[in-house]
Short mmCIF file of C-alpha atoms in Angstrom, two decimals:
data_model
loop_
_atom_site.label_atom_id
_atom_site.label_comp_id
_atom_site.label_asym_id
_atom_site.label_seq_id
_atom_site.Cartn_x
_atom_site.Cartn_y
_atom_site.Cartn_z
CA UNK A 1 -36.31 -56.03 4.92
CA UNK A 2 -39.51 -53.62 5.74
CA UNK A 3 -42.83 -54.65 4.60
CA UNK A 4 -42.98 -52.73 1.42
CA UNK A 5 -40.07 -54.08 0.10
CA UNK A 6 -40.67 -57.40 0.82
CA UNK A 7 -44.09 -56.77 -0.92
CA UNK A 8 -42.21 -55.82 -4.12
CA UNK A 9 -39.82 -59.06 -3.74
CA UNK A 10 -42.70 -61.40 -3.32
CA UNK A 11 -44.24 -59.93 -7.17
CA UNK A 12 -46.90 -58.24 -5.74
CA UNK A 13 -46.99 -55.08 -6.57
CA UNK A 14 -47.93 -53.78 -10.10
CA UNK A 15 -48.24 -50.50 -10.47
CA UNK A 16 -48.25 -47.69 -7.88
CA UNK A 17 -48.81 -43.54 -7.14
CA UNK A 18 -46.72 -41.76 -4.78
CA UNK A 19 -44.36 -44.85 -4.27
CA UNK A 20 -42.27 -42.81 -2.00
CA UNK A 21 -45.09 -41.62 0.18
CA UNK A 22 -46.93 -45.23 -0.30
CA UNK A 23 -43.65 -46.97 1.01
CA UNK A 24 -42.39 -44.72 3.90
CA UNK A 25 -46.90 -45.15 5.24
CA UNK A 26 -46.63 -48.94 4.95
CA UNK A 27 -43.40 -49.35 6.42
CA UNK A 28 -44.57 -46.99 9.57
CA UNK A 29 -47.54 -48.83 9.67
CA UNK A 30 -49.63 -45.67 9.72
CA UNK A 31 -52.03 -46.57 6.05
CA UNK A 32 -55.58 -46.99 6.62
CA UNK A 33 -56.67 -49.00 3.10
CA UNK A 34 -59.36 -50.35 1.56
CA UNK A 35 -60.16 -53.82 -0.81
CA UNK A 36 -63.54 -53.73 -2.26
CA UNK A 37 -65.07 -57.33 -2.90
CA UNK A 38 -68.22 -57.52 -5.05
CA UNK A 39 -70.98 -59.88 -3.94
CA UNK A 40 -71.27 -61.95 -6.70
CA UNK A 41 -71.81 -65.11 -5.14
CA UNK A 42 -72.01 -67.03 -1.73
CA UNK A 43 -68.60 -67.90 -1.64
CA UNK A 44 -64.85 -65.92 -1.66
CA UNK A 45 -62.58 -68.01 -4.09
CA UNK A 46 -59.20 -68.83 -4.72
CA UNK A 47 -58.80 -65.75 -6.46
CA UNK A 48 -59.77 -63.36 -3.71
CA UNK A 49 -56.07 -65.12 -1.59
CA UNK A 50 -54.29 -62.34 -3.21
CA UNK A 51 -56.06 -59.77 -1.45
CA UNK A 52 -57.11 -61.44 1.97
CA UNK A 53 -53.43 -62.37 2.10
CA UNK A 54 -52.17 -59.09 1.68
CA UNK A 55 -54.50 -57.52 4.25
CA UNK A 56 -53.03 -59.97 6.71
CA UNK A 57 -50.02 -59.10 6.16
CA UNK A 58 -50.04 -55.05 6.27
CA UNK A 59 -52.55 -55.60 9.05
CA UNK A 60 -49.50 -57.39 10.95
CA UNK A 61 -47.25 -54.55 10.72
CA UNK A 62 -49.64 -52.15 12.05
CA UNK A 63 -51.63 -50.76 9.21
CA UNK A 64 -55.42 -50.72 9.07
CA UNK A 65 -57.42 -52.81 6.71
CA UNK A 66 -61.39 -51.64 5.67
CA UNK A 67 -62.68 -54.50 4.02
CA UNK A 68 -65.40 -52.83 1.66
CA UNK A 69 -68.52 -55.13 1.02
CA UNK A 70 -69.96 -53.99 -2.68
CA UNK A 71 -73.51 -54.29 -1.45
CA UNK A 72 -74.19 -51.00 -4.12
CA UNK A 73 -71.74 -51.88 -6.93
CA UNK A 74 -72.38 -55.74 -7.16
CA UNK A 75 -76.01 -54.52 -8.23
CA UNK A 76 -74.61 -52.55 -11.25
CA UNK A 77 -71.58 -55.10 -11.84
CA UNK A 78 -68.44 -54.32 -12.71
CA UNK A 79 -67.40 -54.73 -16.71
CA UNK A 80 -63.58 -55.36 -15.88
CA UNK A 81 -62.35 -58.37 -17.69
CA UNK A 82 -65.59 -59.46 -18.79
CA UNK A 83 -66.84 -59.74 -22.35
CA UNK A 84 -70.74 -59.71 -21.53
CA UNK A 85 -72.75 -58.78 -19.09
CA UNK A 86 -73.06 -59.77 -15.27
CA UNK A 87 -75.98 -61.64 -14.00
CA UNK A 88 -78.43 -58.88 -12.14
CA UNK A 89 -78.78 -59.79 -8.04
CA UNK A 90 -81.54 -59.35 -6.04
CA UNK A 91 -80.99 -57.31 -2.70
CA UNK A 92 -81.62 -60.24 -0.81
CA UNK A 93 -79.52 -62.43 -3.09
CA UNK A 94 -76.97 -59.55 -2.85
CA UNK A 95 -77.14 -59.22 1.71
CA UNK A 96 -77.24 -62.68 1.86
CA UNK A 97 -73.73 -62.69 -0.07
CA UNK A 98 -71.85 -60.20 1.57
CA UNK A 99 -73.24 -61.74 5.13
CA UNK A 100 -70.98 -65.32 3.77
CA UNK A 101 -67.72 -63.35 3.15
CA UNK A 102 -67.99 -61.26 6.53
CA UNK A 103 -67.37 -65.26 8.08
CA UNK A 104 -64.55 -66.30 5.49
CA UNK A 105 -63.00 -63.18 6.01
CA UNK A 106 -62.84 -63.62 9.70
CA UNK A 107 -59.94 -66.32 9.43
CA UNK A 108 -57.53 -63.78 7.55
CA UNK A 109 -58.30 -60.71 9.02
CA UNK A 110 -58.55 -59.08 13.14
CA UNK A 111 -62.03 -57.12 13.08
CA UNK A 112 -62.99 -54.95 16.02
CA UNK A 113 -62.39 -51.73 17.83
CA UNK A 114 -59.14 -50.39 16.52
CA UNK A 115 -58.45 -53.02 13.89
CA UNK A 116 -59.80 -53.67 10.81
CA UNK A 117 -63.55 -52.34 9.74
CA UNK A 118 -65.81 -54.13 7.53
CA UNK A 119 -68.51 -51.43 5.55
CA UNK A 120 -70.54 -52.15 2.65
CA UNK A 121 -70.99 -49.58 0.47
CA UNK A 122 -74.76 -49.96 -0.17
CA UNK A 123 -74.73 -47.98 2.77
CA UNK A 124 -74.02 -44.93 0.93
CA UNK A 125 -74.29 -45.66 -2.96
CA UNK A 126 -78.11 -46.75 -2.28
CA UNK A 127 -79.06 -43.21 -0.98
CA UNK A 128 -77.37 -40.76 -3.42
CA UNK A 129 -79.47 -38.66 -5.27
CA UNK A 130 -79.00 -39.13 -9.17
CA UNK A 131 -79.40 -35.89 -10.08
CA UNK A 132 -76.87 -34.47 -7.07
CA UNK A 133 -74.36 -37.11 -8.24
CA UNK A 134 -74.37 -35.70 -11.41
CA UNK A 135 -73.61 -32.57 -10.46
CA UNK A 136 -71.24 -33.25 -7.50
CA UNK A 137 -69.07 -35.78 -9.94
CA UNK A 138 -69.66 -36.42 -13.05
CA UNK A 139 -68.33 -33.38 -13.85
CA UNK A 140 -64.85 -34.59 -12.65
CA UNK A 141 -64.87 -37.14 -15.40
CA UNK A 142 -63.99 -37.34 -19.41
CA UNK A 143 -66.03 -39.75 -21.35
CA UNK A 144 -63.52 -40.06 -23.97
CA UNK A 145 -60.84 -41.26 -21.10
CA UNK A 146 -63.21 -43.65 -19.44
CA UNK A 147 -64.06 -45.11 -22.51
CA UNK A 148 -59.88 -45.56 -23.36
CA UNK A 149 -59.78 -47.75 -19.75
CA UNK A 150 -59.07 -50.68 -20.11
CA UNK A 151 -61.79 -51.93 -17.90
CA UNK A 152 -64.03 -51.23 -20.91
CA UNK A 153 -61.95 -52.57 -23.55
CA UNK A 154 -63.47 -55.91 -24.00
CA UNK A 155 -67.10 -54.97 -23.50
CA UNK A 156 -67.36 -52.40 -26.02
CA UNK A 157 -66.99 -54.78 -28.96
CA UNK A 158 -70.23 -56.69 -27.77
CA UNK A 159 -71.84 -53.29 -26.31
CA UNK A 160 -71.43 -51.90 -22.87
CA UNK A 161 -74.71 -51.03 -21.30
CA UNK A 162 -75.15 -47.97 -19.83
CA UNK A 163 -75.50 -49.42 -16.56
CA UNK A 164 -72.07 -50.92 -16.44
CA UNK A 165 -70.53 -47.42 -18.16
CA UNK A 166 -71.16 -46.14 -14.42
CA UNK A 167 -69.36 -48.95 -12.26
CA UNK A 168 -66.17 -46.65 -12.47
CA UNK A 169 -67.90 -43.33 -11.15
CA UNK A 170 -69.20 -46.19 -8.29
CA UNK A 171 -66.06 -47.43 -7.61
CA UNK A 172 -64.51 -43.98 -7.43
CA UNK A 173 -67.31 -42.20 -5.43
CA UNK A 174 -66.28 -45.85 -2.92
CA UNK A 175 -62.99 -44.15 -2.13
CA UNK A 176 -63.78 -40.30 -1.65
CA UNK A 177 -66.40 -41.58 0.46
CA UNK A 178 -63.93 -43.78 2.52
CA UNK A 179 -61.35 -40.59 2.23
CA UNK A 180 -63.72 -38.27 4.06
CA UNK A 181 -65.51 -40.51 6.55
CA UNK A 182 -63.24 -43.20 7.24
CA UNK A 183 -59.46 -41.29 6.92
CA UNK A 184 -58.54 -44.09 4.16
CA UNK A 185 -55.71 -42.72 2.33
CA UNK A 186 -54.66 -45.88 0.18
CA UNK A 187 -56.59 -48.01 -1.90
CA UNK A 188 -55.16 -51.91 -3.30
CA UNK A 189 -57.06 -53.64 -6.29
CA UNK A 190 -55.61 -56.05 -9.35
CA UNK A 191 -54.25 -54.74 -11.79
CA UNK A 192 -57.29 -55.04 -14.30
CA UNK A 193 -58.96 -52.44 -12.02
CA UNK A 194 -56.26 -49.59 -12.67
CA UNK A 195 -58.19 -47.34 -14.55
CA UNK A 196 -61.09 -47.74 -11.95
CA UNK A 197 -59.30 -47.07 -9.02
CA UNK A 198 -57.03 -43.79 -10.74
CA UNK A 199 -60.85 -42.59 -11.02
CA UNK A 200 -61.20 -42.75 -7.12
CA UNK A 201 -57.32 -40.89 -6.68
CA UNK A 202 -58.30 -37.94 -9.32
CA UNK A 203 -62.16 -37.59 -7.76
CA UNK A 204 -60.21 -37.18 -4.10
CA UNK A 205 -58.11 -34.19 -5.99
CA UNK A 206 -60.38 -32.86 -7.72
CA UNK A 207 -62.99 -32.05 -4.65
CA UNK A 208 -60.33 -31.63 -1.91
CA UNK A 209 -57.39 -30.57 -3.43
CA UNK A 210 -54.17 -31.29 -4.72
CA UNK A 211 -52.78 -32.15 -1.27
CA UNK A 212 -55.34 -34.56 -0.25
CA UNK A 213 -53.18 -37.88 -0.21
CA UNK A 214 -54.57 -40.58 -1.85
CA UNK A 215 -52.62 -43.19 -2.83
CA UNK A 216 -53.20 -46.25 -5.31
CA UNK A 217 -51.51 -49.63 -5.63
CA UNK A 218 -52.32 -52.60 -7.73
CA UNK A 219 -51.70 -55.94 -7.49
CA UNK A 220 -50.86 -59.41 -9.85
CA UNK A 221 -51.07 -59.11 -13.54
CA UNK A 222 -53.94 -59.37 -15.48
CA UNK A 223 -52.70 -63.21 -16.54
CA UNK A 224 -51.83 -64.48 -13.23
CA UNK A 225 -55.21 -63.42 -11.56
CA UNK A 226 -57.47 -65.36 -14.35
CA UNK A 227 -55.17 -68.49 -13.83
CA UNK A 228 -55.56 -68.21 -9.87
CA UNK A 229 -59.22 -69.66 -8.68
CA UNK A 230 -60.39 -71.22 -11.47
CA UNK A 231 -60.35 -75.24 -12.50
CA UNK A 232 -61.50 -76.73 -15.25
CA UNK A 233 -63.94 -73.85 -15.98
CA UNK A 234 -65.35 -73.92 -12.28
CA UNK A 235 -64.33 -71.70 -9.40
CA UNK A 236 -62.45 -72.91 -6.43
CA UNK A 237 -64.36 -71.93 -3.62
CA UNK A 238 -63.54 -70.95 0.01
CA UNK A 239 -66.53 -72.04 1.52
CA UNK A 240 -66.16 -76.28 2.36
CA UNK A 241 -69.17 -76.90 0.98
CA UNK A 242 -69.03 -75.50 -2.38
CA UNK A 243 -65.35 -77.15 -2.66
CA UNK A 244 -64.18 -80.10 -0.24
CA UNK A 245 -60.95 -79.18 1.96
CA UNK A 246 -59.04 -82.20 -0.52
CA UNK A 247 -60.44 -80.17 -3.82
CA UNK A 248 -58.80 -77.27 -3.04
CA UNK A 249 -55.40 -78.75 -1.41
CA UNK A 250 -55.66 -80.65 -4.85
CA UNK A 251 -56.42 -77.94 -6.76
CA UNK A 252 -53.22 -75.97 -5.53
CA UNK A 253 -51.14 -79.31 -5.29
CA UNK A 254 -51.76 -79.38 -9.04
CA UNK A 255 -50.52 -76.13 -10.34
CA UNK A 256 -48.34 -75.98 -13.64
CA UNK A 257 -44.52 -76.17 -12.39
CA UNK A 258 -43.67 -72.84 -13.72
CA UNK A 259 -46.76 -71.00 -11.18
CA UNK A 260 -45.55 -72.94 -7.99
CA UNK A 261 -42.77 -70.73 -6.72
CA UNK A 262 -45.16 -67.60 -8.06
CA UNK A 263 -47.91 -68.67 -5.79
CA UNK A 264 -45.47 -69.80 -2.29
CA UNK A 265 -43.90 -66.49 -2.25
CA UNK A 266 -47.40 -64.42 -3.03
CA UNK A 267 -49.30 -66.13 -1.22
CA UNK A 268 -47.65 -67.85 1.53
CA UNK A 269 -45.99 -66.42 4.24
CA UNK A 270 -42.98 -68.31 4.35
CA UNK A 271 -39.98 -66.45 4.98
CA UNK A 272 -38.40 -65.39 1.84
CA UNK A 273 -34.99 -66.63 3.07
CA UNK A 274 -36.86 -70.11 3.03
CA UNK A 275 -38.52 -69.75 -0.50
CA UNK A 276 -35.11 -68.24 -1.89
CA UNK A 277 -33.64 -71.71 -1.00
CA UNK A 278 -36.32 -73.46 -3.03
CA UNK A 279 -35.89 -71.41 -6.57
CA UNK A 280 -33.49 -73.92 -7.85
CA UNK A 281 -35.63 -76.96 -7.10
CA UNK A 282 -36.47 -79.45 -10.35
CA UNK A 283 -38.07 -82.54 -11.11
CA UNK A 284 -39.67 -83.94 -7.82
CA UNK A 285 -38.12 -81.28 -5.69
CA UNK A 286 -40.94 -79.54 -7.61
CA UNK A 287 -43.66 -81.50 -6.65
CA UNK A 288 -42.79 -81.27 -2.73
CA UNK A 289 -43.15 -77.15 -3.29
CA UNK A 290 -46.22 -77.94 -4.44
CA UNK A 291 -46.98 -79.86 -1.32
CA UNK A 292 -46.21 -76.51 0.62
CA UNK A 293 -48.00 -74.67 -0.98
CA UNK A 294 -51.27 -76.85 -0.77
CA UNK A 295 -50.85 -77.69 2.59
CA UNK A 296 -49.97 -73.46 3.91
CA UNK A 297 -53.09 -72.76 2.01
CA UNK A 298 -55.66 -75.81 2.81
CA UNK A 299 -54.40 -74.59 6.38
CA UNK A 300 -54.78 -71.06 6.19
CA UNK A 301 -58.59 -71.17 4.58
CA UNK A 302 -59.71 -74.86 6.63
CA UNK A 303 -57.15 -75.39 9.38
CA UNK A 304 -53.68 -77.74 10.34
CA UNK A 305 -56.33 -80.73 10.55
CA UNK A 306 -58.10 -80.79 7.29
CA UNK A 307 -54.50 -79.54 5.47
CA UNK A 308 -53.10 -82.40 7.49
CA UNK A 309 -55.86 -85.19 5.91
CA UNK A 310 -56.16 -83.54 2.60
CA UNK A 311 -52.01 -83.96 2.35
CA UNK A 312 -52.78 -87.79 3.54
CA UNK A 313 -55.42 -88.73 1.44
CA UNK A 314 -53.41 -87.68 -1.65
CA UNK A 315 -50.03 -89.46 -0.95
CA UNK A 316 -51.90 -92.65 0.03
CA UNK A 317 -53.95 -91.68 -3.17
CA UNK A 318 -51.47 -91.23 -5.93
CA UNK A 319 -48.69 -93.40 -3.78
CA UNK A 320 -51.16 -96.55 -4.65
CA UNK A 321 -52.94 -96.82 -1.71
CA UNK A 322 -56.53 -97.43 -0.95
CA UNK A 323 -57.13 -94.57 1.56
CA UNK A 324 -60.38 -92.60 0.37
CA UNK A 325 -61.33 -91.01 3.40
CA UNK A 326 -61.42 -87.58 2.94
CA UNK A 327 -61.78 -88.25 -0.89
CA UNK A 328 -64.39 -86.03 -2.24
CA UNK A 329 -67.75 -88.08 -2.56
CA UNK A 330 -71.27 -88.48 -4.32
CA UNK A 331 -74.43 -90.27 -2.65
CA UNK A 332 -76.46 -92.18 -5.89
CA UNK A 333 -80.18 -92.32 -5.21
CA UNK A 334 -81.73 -95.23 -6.32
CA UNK A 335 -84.00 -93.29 -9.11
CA UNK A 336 -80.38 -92.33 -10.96
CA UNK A 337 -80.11 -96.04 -11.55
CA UNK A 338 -82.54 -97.53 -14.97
CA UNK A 339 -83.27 -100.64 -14.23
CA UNK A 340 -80.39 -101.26 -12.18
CA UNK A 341 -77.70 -99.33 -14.59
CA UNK A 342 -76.02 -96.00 -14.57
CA UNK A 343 -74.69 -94.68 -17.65
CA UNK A 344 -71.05 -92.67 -17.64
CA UNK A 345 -72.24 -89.74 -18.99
CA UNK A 346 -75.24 -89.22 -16.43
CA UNK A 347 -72.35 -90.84 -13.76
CA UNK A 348 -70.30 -88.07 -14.30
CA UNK A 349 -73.01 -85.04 -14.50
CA UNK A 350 -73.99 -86.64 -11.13
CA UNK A 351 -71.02 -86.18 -9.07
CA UNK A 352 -70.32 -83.23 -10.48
CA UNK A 353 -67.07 -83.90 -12.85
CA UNK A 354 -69.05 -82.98 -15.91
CA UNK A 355 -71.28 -79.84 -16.17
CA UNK A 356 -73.42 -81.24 -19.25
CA UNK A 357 -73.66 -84.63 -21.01
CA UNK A 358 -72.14 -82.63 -23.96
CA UNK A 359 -69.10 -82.05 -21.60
CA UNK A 360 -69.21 -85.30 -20.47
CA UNK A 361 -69.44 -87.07 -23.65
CA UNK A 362 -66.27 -84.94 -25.11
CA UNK A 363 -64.40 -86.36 -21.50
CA UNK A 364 -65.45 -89.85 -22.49
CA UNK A 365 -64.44 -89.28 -26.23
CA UNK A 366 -60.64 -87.72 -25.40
CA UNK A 367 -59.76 -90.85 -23.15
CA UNK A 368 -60.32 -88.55 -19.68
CA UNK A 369 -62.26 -91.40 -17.79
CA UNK A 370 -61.37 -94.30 -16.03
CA UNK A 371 -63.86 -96.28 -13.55
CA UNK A 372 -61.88 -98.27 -11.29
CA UNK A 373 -58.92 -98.06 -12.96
CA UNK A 374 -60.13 -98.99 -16.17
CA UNK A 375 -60.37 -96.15 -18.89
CA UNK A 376 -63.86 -95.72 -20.38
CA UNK A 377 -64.18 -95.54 -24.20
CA UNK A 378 -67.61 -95.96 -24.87
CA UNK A 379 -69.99 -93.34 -24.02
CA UNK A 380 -72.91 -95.80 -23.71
CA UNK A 381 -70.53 -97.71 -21.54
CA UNK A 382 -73.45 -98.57 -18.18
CA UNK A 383 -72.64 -99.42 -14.59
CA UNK A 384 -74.49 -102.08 -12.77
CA UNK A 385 -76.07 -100.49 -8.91
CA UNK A 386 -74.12 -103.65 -7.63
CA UNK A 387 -70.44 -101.92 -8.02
CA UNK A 388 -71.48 -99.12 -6.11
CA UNK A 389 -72.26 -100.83 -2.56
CA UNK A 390 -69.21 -101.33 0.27
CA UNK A 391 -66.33 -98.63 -0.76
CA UNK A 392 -68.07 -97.74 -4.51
CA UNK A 393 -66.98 -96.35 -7.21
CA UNK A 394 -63.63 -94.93 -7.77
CA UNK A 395 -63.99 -92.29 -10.65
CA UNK A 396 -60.21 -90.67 -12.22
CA UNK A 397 -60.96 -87.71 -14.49
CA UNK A 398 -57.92 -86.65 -16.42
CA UNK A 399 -54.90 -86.98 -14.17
CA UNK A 400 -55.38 -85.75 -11.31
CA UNK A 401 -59.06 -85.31 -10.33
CA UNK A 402 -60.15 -88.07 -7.88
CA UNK A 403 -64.04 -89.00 -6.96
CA UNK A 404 -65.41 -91.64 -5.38
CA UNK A 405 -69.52 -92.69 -5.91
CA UNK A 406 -71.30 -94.52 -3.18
CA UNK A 407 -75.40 -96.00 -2.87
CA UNK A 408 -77.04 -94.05 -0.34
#
């Protein structure tokens, strides 16, 4: 099976233009792409796996990855999906950013002479001339289609600034620059960004002529991308600090059954021959594929050793052992303790379970606490400082969630 059409039977691939073209390229290994990434925080998350996975694994059968940087769109902020408005960055905020995913993207994909190339578009978005812009291409687009995308859909009914109105003319100007100075002639994005990245194709056309070849693909649907990455409200970071190594092997070892074979054969690169052989699995055959799949990822994003204690800690964990070793963990500071108490609602905004004591206090109130192995039903319910000294605390939220508090 060549690459494209194992792309297609691992669910990948949404829609496409020029599928013959875009297939016999891949296949040859001869398409130089791009994958923009906005800078909208410190951290990659679960939901960018998609993408770095699928550079990997075109960049293995010879074709070129450009990882673009949004340095000059993440300061507009793009509208897709989003019902109000993203937070504004500050340059700095914005370079220090992009200078975080450059190092996570290092473990998935070869950078250097020949390989991939890593640009930020700030570069050349920054230093356009507004009035020269207009001219040179907004002429080459129809309000009344941009405003049918579907990128705009959800922020017209609260009101789409003008600001955000010109992320797709951004995004498109992104790949005729690319087209011309780089010889990309393929761009991949989710599916949400369709209408964006068409923008880009037609923009190449219209300037250079019908046969420049610029070819579009998208990736996951619209559903499956909001469910990947996200946990309880809170993103699932790459970076080890932001999420421990055992968070995010438990965050994949907890997927719903019917998203476990989904995710191994997106996002792993097990041979399909091998995940073929686990589509009929049930019951706790399920729960092993989860194992895979949280252990191939933990690996991929923090290595065989911290997969290899992540997948330890949660056997010995949920097997009824007492192992809390790489269990993740919150130092209490004498000052969080009145005299010599800790209530559960300021326990669990400490160590991070809860966001608010609002959030906390609905935890408490729908039975989603136990201390110790005792389920907490009052949400007065205080802790003595005493319980906290040798191995502390031992905190269960909902099933699955395990966190451990400690006296510094």
């Amino acid at each position: 099976m060549q690459l494209y059409e194992e792309l297609v039977a691992r669910g990948l691939i949404a829609q496409v233009t020029n599928e013959d073209e875009i297939r016999e390229m891949i296949n040859a290994g001869k398409a130089t792409f791009y994958i923009g990434f906005d800078c909208t925080a410190d951290s990659l998350t679960a939901g960018h796996f998609m993408a770095l996975t699928l550079m990997k694994r075109l960049q293995m059968a010879g074709n070129k990855p450009i990882a673009l940087i949004g340095g000059g769109t993440t300061m507009i902020g793009d509208p897709s999906g989003r019902t109000d408005m993203r937070k504004m960055l500050t340059k700095e905020d914005i370079d220090h950013n992009a200078e975080c995913f450059k190092r996570q993207m290092e473990r998935f994909i070869e950078f250097g002479e020949g390989k991939a190339q890593m640009v930020n578009n700030a570069d050349w978005l920054l230093g356009l001339n507004y009035v020269e812009l207009l001219r040179e291409v907004g002429a080459c687009f129809s309000v009344n289609n941009m405003l049918r995308a579907d990128c705009y859909k959800q922020r017209m009914e609260k009101g789409l600034s003008f600001l955000e109105f010109n992320y797709m003319i951004m995004q498109s100007y992104d790949f005729y620059h690319l087209f011309q100075h780089y010889n990309c002639n393929m761009q991949f994005g989710g599916n949400d960004q369709w209408s964006n990245m068409l923008g880009g194709t037609e923009l190449i056309r219209r300037k250079l002529g019908k046969d420049a070849h610029a070819m579009t693909i998208t990736l996951l649907t619209d559903s499956q991308g909001n469910k990947m990455g996200k946990t309880a409200g809170n993103a699932v970071w790459l970076d080890a600090n932001k999420t421990s190594p055992y968070d995010f092997y438990q965050y994949w070892r907890n997927v719903e059954d019917a998203d476990v074979m989904k995710c191994i054969r997106m996002l792993t690169f097990l041979p399909l021959e091998q995940i073929d052989e686990m589509d009929d699995w049930t019951g706790s055959q399920l729960n092993q594929a989860k194992e895979v799949l949280a252990w191939e990822l933990t690996s991929m994003v923090h290595g065989e050793e911290e997969a290899n204690k992540a997948r330890e800690s949660a056997r010995a964990l949920f097997g009824g052992g007492g192992d809390r070793s790489d269990m993740p963990t919150t130092t209490l500071a004498a000052e969080q303790f009145e005299d010599g108490l800790i209530g559960v609602l300021n326990l669990l905004t400490a160590c991070g379970l809860a966001a608010s004591k609002g959030e906390a206090r609905r935890l408490v109130q729908q039975g989603g606490v136990s201390v110790n192995g005792e389920k907490v039903t009052d949400i007065d319910q205080k802790f003595s400082r005493e319980l906290f000294g040798g191995e502390g605390v031992l905190i269960k939220k909902g099933k699955k969630v395990f966190h451990q508090a400690v006296l510094g």
